[in-house]
Structure formats: C-alpha cells, structure tokens
Amino acid sequence: MLRLRFVLLIAITILLGCVSNQKDNTATFTIATLKGPSSMGMIKLIDSLVNIEDKNFDIKVFNEPIQVRKMILDGTADFAILPTTMAALIYNKGLDYKVIAIPVWGTLYLFGSDSTITDWEQLRGKRVHVMAKGMTPDVLFRRLLEKNNLNPETDLILDYSFPTHIDLANAIAAKQASLGVISEPMVSLAMQKNKDIRPIFDLNHEWNRSLNMPIAQTALLVKGSIIKCNPLVVEQLLVGYQKSSEWVNLNPDSAANLIVKYNILPNFEVAFNAIPRSNLNFVRANAVQFQIEEYLRVFFEMNPDIVGGKIPDESFYF
C-alpha cells in the first residue's frame, strides 16, 4: 500500500509539473532547423503548415548551427536540428534535450577539377582543401585517409586556407583550388558555376565501405519536458518529418520547387541535384543508437571536447 501511494504521489507530482509549466497539445511548438539538407528533408512539412492558423509547429530556418544552439540555450526551441556532434555537446553540458531521430546521413564529398584521381592512393602528394580544422569534414576526411593507408600529416597536404563551405566552394568554382572536401548543397552550387568540376569521392559511400557504418551527421532533438508532457506532439512530428523526407526522395521535381519557394536554396537546378546527394533518410534514434555512438566515438577519439568530454549515455536517446 505504501509503495502504491508513493507511485501515485510521483505521478501526481509529474502531472502537476506538466500542467503548471508546459504547453498543452494544442499549443504551438517551435522547431529550429538549418538551411540545407535538414530543411530540405522537411520541406513538405514546412509547406503543409503555411496556411494553417492553429498549427502545432512553428518552423524557424537559420543559416548557422550557432543560431539554433542559441535557441536551445535560451530554452526557446522545443525541437531542434543540429549536427550530431553539437547535439552530444549540448547534452553533455547538462541541457535537457534528447535525440529522437537522424534525418540526414552524410552530405560530404571530395570534389574538384582534378580528373586524374580514381582511388585514394592517387591523393598521395596532392593538396586537398578542407574547411576549419577539427570540424566535421576535417575529422571524417582524416579518418578516411587513415583507413586508406594515407597519413594525413605526411602523405598529402591538408590546406585550411578557406574556412567556410561557401569560401571553399567559391574557390573551387573559380579554380583557386583543385580539390576540396565539402558538403551538399555547396557541391551543387559550385558545379552550377563551373561545369568542369565534379564529385570525385562520395565520402558517405567511402565511410560505409571503410568503417561498415553510415555517417549519422545530423540529429533531431527534443526538449526533455516535451517528451514527458507532450508525447503525442513528439510522435506527430516524428511521423510528419518522416513522411516529408520520403516524399522529397520520391518527388524531387516538386520538392526542388518547394525548396526554392521557401528560400532554402537559390534555384531549381541546385535543389534538384542536391536532393539525391544529401542522403535524406529519416530514422528514429532508438533504431540506430549503436551507429550514433560509433559516429560520435570518431570525434571523441580525435578530441573529446568536440562532443563534450564523453560519449553520451543511454539517457541521450529517445
């Protein structure tokens, strides 16, 4: 009897906490996402909400992950889409957000104008441009070099002259650099400017081949209190986002038009070409926990600070 009363007391306390501090299921929940593959995959969901007055979700699209992170720090993002490494960092800093899905599975390519390269050994002695040292492209490319028997420090030159994706894409398009590691949609943008450049290695395919796992690049997060108090809303978003992602892959023409309409990418050609190279595949986190952990371990082994000093524990996942 005492145990039953104790359990009931806890349940009542949780319920009162939800009633006093949380939105009900008819309120509007804020989703913070990024321009690029994250918002490309949810573009059908974005479009479906435009003409609904009493909508459940308000989707805010930002240019940089740091803007999404600020909303998380402020507590104003109910849901957020961020690089998985940043999601781990946020969790390890004690913020109450959990990963509920992986919507993007690797968008990185080695591309450029050097048509002589057909295998990894041919990178020996080459200069490859990579954006900021220690960021995702740098870490993953270094690991792939090692897996293909190349020493990143001595067997080729890694050049960090162009610190952002935009800078690097423009440099390759302008023939200021012949090889670079860069992400979609910047690959498609650069290729539109210069028809002589092309993807040389699909690093997502190479990662799967070398490490026998996919690149769990981007994470969908939810505030912990939303899981507790609004589980139906969480499920509603999971279903809606997954359906949107599937629709984009099946209808690239229509999806590309929407991507341009909502100012995610500048034109139809870039959007249409970027879709198949963006690896949009919405998978719930509890189905791929091992893959997420192994992906984060790559960064942890290079620099533990990237993921907040440790691999997140079980409570990171929902």
XYZ file of C-alpha atoms in Angstrom, residues 127-135 137-138 156-165 167-168 177 179-181:
27
model
C 46.864 19.392 -51.887
C 43.313 18.965 -50.572
C 41.431 21.941 -49.185
C 39.320 21.366 -46.082
C 37.345 23.917 -44.093
C 38.197 24.701 -40.449
C 40.464 22.228 -38.663
C 38.667 19.986 -36.183
C 35.245 20.454 -37.779
C 34.671 17.492 -42.700
C 38.225 17.576 -41.363
C 49.404 14.814 -48.615
C 48.809 18.465 -47.827
C 45.619 19.442 -45.988
C 45.058 23.134 -46.682
C 42.766 25.207 -44.429
C 43.011 28.474 -46.394
C 39.239 28.651 -46.968
C 37.493 28.466 -43.560
C 33.837 28.014 -44.593
C 31.876 25.833 -47.014
C 34.548 30.138 -49.271
C 35.794 26.720 -50.328
C 41.679 25.256 -55.551
C 40.425 19.608 -54.671
C 38.208 20.166 -51.648
C 36.103 18.359 -49.066
